[in-house]
XYZ file of N, CA and C in Angstrom:
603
model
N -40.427 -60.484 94.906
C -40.022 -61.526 93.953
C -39.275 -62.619 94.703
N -40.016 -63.634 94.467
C -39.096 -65.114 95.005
C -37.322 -64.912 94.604
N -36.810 -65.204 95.771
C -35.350 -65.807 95.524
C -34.841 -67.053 94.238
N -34.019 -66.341 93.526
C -33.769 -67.234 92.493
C -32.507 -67.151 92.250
N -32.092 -67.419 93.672
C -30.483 -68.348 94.038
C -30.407 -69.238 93.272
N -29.051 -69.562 92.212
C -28.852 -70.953 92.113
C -29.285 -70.915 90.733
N -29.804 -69.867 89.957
C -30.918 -69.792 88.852
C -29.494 -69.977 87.965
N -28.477 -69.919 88.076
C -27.006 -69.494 86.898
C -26.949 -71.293 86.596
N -27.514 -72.278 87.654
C -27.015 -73.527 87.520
C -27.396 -74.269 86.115
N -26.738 -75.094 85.444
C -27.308 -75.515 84.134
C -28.159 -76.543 84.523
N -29.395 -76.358 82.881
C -30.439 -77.227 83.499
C -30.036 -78.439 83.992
N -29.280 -78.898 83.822
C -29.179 -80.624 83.751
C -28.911 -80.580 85.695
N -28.349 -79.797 86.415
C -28.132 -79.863 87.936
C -30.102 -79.319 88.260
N -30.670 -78.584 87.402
C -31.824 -78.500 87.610
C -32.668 -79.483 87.736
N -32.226 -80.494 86.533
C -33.137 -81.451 86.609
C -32.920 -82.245 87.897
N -31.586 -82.516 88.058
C -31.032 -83.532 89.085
C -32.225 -83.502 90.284
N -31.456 -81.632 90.622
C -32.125 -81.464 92.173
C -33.919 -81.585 92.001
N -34.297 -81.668 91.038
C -35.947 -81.910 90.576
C -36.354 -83.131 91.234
N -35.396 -83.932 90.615
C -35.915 -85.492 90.530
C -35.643 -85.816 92.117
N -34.237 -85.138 93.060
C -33.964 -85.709 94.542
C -35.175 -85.440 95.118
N -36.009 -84.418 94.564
C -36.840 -84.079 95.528
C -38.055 -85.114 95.485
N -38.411 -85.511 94.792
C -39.526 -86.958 94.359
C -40.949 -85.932 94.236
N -41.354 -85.227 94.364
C -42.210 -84.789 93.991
C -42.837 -84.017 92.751
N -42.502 -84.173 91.759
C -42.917 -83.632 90.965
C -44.023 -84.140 89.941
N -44.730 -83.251 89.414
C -46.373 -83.420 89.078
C -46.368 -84.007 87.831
N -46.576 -84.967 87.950
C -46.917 -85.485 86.075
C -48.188 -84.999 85.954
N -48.933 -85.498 84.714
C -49.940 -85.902 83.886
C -50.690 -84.534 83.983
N -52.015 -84.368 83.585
C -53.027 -83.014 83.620
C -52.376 -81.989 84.233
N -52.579 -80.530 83.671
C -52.562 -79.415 84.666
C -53.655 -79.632 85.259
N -53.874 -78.706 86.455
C -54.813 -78.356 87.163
C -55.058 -76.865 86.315
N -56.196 -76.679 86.638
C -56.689 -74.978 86.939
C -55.534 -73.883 87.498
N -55.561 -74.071 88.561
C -54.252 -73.747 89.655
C -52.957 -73.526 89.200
N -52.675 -74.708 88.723
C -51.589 -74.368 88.261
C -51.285 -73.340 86.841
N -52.340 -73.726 85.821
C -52.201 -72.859 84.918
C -52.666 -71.736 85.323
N -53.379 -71.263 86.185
C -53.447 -69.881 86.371
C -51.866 -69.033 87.252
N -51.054 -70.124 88.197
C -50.157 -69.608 88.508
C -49.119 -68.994 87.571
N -48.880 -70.190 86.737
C -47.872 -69.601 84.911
C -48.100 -68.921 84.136
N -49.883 -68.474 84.168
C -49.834 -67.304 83.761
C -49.647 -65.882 84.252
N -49.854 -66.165 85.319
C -49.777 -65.048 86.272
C -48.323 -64.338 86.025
N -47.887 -65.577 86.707
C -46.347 -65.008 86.510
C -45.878 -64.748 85.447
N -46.059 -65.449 84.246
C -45.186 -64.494 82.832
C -45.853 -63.556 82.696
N -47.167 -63.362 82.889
C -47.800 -61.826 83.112
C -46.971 -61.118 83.734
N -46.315 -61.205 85.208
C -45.586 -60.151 85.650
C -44.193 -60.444 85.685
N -43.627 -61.640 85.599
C -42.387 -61.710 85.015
C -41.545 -61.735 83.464
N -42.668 -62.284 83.083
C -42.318 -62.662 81.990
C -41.676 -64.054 81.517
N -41.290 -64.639 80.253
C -40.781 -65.564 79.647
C -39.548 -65.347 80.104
N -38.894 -66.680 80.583
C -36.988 -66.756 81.111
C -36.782 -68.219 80.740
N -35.470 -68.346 81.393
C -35.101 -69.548 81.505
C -36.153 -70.876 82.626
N -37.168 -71.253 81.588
C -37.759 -72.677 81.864
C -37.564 -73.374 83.491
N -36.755 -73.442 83.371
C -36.244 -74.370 84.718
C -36.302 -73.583 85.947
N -35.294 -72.363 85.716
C -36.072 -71.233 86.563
C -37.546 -70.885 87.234
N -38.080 -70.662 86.255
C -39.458 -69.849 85.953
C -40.053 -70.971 86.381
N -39.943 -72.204 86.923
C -40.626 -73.506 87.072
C -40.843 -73.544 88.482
N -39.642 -73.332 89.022
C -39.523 -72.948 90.291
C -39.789 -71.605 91.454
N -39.702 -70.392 90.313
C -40.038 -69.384 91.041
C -41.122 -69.094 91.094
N -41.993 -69.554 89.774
C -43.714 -69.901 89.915
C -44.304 -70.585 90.957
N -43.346 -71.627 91.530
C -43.947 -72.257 92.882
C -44.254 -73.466 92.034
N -44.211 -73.912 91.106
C -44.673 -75.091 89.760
C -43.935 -76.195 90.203
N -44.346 -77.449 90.597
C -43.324 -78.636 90.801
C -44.066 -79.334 89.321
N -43.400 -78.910 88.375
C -42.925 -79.420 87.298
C -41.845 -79.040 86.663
N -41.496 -79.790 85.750
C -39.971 -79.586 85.040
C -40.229 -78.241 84.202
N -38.806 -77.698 83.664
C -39.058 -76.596 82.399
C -39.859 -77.132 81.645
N -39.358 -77.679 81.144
C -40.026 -78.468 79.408
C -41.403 -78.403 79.450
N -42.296 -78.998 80.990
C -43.554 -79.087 80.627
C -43.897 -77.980 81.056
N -43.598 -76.872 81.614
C -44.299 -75.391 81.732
C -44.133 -74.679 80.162
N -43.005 -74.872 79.699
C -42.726 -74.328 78.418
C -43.742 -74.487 77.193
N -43.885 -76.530 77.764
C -44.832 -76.508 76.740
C -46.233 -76.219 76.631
N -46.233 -76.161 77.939
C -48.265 -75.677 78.697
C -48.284 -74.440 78.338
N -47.353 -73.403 78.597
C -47.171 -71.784 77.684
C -47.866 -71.904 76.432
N -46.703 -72.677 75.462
C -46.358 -72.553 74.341
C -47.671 -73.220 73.543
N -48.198 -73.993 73.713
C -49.218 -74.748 73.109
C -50.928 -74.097 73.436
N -50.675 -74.097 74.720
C -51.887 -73.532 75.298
C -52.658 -72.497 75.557
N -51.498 -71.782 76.697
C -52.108 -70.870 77.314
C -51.422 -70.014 76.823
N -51.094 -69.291 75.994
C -50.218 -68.512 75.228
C -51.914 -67.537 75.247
N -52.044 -66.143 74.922
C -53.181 -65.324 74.403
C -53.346 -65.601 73.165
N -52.471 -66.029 72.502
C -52.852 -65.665 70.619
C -52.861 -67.351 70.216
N -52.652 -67.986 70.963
C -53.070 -69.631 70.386
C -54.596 -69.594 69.908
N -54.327 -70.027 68.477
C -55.496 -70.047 68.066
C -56.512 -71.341 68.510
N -57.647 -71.979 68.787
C -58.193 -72.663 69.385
C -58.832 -73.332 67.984
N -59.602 -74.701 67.742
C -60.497 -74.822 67.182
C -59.621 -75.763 66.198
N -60.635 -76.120 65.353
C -59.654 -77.113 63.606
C -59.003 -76.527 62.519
N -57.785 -76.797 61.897
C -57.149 -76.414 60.826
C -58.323 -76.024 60.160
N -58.077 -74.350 59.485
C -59.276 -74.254 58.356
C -58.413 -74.516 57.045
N -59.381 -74.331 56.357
C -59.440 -74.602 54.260
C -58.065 -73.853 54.256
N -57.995 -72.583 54.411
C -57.118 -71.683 54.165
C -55.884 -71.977 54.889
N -55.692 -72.017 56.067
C -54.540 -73.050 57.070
C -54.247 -73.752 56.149
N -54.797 -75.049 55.744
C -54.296 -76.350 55.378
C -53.732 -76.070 54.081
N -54.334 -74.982 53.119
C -53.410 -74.896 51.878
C -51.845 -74.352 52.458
N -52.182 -73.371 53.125
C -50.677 -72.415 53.794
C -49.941 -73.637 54.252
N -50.208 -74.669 55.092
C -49.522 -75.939 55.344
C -48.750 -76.823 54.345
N -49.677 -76.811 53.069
C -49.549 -77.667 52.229
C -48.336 -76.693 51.274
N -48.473 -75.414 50.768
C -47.614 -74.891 50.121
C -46.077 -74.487 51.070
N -46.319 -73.901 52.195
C -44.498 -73.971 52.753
C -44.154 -75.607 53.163
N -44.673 -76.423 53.303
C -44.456 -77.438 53.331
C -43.148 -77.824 52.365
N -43.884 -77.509 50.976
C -43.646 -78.213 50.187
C -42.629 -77.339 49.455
N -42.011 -76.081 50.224
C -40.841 -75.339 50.003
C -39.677 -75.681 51.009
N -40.456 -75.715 52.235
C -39.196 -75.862 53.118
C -39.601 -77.387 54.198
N -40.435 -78.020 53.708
C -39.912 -79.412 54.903
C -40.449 -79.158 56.122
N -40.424 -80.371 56.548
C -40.873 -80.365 58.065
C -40.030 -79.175 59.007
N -39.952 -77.791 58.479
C -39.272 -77.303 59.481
C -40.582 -75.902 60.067
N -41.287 -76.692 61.288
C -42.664 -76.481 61.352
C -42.512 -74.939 62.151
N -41.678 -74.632 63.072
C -41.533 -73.468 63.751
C -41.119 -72.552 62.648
N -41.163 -72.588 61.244
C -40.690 -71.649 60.221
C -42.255 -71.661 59.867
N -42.622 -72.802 59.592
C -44.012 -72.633 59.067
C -45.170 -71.778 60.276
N -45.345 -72.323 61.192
C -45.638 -71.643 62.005
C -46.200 -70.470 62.193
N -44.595 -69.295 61.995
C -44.845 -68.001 61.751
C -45.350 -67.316 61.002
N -46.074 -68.282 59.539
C -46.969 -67.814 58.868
C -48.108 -68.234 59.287
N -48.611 -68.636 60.307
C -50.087 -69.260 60.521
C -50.441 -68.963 61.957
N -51.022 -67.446 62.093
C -50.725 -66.783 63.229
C -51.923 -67.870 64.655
N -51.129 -67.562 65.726
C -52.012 -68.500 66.427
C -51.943 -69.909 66.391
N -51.277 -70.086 65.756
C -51.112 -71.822 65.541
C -49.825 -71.931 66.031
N -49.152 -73.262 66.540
C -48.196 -73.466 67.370
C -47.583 -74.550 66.583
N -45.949 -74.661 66.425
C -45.503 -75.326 65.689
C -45.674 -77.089 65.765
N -46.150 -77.553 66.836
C -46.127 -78.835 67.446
C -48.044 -79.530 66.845
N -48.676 -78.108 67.021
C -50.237 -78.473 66.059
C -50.120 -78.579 65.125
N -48.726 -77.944 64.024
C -49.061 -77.960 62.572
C -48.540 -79.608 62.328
N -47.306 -79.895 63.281
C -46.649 -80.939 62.941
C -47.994 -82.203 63.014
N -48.579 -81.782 64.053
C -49.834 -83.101 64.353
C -50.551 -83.227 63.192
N -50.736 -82.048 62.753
C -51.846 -81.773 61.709
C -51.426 -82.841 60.402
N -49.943 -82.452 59.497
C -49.349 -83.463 59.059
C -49.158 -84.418 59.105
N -48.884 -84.828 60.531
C -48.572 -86.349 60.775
C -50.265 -87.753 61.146
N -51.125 -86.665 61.376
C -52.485 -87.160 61.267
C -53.124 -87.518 60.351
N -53.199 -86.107 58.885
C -53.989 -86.076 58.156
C -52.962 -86.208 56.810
N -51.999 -85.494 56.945
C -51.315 -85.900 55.546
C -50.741 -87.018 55.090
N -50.221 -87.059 56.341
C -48.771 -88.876 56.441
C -50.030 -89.943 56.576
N -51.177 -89.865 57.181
C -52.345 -90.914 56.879
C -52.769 -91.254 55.667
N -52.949 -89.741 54.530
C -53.379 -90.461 53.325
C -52.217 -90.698 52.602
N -51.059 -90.516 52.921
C -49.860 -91.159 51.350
C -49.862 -92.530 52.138
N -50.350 -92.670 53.047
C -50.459 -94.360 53.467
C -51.787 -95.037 53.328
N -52.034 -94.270 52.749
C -53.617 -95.010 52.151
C -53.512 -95.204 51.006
N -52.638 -94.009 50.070
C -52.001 -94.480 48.626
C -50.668 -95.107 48.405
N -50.615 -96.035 49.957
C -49.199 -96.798 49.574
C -47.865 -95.859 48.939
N -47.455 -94.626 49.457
C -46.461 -94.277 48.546
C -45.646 -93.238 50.026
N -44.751 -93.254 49.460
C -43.792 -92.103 50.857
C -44.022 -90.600 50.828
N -44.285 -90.301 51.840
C -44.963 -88.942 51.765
C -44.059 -87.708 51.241
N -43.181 -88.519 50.605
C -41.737 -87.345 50.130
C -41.240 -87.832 49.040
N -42.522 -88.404 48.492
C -42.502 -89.499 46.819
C -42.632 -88.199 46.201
N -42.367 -88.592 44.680
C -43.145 -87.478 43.492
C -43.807 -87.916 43.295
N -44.424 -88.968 43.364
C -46.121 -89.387 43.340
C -47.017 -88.286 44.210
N -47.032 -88.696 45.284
C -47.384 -88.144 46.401
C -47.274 -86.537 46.499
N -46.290 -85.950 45.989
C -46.340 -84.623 45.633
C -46.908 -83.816 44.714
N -47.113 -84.961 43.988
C -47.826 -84.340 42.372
C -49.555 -84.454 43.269
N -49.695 -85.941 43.881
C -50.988 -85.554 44.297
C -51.592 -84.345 44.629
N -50.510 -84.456 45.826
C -50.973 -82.914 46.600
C -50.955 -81.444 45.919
N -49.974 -81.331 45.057
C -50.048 -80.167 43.752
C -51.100 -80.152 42.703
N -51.234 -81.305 42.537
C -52.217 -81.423 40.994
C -53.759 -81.389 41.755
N -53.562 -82.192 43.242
C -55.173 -82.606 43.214
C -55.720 -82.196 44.520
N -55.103 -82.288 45.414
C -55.500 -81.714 46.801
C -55.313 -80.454 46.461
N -54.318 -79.602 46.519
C -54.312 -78.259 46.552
C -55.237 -77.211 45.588
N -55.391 -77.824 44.069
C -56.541 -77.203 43.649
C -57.778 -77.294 44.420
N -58.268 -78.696 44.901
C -59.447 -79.472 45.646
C -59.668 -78.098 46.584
N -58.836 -77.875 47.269
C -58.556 -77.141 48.731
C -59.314 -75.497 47.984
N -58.319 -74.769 46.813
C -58.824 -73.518 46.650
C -60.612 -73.962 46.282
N -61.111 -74.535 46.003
C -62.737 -74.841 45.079
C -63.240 -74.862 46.338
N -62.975 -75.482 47.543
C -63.624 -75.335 48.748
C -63.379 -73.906 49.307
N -62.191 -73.392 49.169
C -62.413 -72.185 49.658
C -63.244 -70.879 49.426
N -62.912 -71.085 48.078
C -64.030 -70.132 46.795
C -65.512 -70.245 46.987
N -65.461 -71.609 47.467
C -66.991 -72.383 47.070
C -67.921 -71.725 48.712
N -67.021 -71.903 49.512
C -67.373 -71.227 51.164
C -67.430 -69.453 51.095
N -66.869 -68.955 49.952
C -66.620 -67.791 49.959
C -68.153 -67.274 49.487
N -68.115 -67.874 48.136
C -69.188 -67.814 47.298
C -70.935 -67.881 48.023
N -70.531 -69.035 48.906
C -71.971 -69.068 49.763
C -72.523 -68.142 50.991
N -71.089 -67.843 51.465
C -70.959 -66.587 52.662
C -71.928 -65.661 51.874
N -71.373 -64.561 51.067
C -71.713 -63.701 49.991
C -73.082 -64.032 50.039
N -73.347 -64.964 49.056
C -75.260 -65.152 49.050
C -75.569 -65.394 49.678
N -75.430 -65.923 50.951
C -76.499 -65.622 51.954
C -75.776 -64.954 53.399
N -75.924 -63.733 53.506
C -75.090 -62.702 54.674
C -75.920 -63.194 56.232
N -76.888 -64.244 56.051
C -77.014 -64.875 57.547
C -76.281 -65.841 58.117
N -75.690 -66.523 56.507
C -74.885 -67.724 56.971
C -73.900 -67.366 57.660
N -73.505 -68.812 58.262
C -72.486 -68.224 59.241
C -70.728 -68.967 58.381
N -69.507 -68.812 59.008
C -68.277 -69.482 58.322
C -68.473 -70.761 58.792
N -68.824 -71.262 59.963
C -68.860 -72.681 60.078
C -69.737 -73.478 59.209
N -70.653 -73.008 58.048
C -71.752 -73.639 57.704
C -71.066 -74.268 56.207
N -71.078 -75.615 56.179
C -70.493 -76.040 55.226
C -70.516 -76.674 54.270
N -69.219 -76.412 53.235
C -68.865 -76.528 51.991
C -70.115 -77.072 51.326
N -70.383 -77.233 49.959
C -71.080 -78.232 49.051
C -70.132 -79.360 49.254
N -70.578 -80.427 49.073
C -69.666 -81.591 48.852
C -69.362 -82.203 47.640
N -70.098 -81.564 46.401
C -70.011 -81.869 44.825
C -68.748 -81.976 44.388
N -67.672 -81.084 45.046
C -65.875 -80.959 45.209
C -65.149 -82.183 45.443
N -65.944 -82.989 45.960
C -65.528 -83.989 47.241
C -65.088 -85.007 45.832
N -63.884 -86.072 46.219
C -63.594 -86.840 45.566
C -64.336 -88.166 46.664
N -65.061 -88.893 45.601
C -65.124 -90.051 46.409
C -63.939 -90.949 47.267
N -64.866 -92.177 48.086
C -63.715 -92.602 48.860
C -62.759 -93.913 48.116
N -63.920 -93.928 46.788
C -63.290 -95.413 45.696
C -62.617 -94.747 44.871
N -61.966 -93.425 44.750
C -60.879 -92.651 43.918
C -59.385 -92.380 44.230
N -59.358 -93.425 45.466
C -57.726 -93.760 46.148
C -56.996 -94.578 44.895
N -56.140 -93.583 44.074
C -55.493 -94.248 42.834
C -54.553 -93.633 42.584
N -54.167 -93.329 41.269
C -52.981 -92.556 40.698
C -52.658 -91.211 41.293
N -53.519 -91.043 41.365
C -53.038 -89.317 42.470
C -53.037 -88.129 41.246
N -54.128 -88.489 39.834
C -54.538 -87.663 39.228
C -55.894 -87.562 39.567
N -56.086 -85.527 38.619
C -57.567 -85.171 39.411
C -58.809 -86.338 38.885
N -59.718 -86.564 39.932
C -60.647 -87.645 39.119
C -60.456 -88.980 39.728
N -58.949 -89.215 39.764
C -58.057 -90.516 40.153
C -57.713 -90.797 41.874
N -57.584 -89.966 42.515
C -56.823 -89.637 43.187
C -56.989 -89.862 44.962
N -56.427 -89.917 45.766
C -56.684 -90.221 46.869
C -58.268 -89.375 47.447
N -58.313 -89.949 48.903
C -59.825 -90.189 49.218
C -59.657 -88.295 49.223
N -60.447 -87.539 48.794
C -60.651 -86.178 49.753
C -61.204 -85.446 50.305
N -62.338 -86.266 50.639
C -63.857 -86.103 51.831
C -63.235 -86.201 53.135
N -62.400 -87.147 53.528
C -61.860 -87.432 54.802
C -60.813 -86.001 55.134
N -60.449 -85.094 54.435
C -59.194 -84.461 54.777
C -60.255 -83.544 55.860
N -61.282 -82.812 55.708
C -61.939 -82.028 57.072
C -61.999 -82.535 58.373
């Protein structure tokens, strides 16, 4: 095991001696490198960031190994697009506890708290700005209660329903679109009325 003299120092003398050295790696991982960080929390395990940055042999900071872990290369990160079922689970703790996404998170196994936040800030905070209203309006909430979130179970049912009758289909094969609110129904944010909801997939 590498020497990890000096490891007691707080990050901020970590960062210092980081930056004297001028070398450190911005932008893309390599291959290389992510196979080194995994390696090592394979046989070391998860520690203190700043540490583990250095004893990996990694000339990058904590923060961005933490977050190349945490987002990425983690085993149980789930890969691929928010499904039907995700986005309701999003939409209901949301709307109990707030942007507090590492709570939400832990109900949405495989998903990483920084994807759910994107997910929101892409697709949800895009349409209450398409219906002109604050995404923490009671307008905007009633939408998402009264009209997205039913919208959401009819697609799920409706994917369920088609699985079932035909046992070749596969889960990616999709929805009917008869569910679909047109894109000229950006209005009151009642069902019928209501923002676009073809665009939310």
């Amino acid at each position: 095991m590498m020497d990890v003299k000096g490891s007691s120092n707080s990050s901020s003398t970590t960062h210092s001696d980081e930056e004297m050295t001028g070398d450190l790696r911005r932008g893309p991982w390599t291959v290389e490198e992510d196979f080194n960080l995994i390696n090592y929390i394979a046989t070391h395990g998860e520690g203190r960031w700043n540490s583990l940055a250095r004893c990996a042999g990694l000339k990058r900071t904590g923060k961005s190994c933490r977050l190349r872990w945490l987002n990425y290369l983690r085993p149980d990160v789930r890969r691929g697009n928010i499904t039907l079922e995700e986005q309701l689970m999003i939409l209901e703790l949301h709307s109990r506890w707030g942007n507090r996404w590492s709570k939400i998170a832990q109900h949405l196994p495989g998903r990483t708290d920084n994807e759910i936040k994107n997910y929101w800030r892409t697709r949800v905070q895009k349409h209450a700005k398409q219906l002109k209203c604050d995404v923490n309006s009671k307008q905007f909430k009633d939408t998402m209660r009264y009209l997205w979130m039913p919208r959401l179970i009819e697609r799920i049912q409706a994917a369920a329903s088609a699985t079932s009758a035909s046992p070749a289909a596969t889960v990616s094969a999709p929805a009917t679109d008869h569910h679909s609110v047109s894109n000229s129904d950006v209005g009151t944010g009642k069902p019928g009325h209501g923002a676009t909801w073809g665009q939310w997939q």
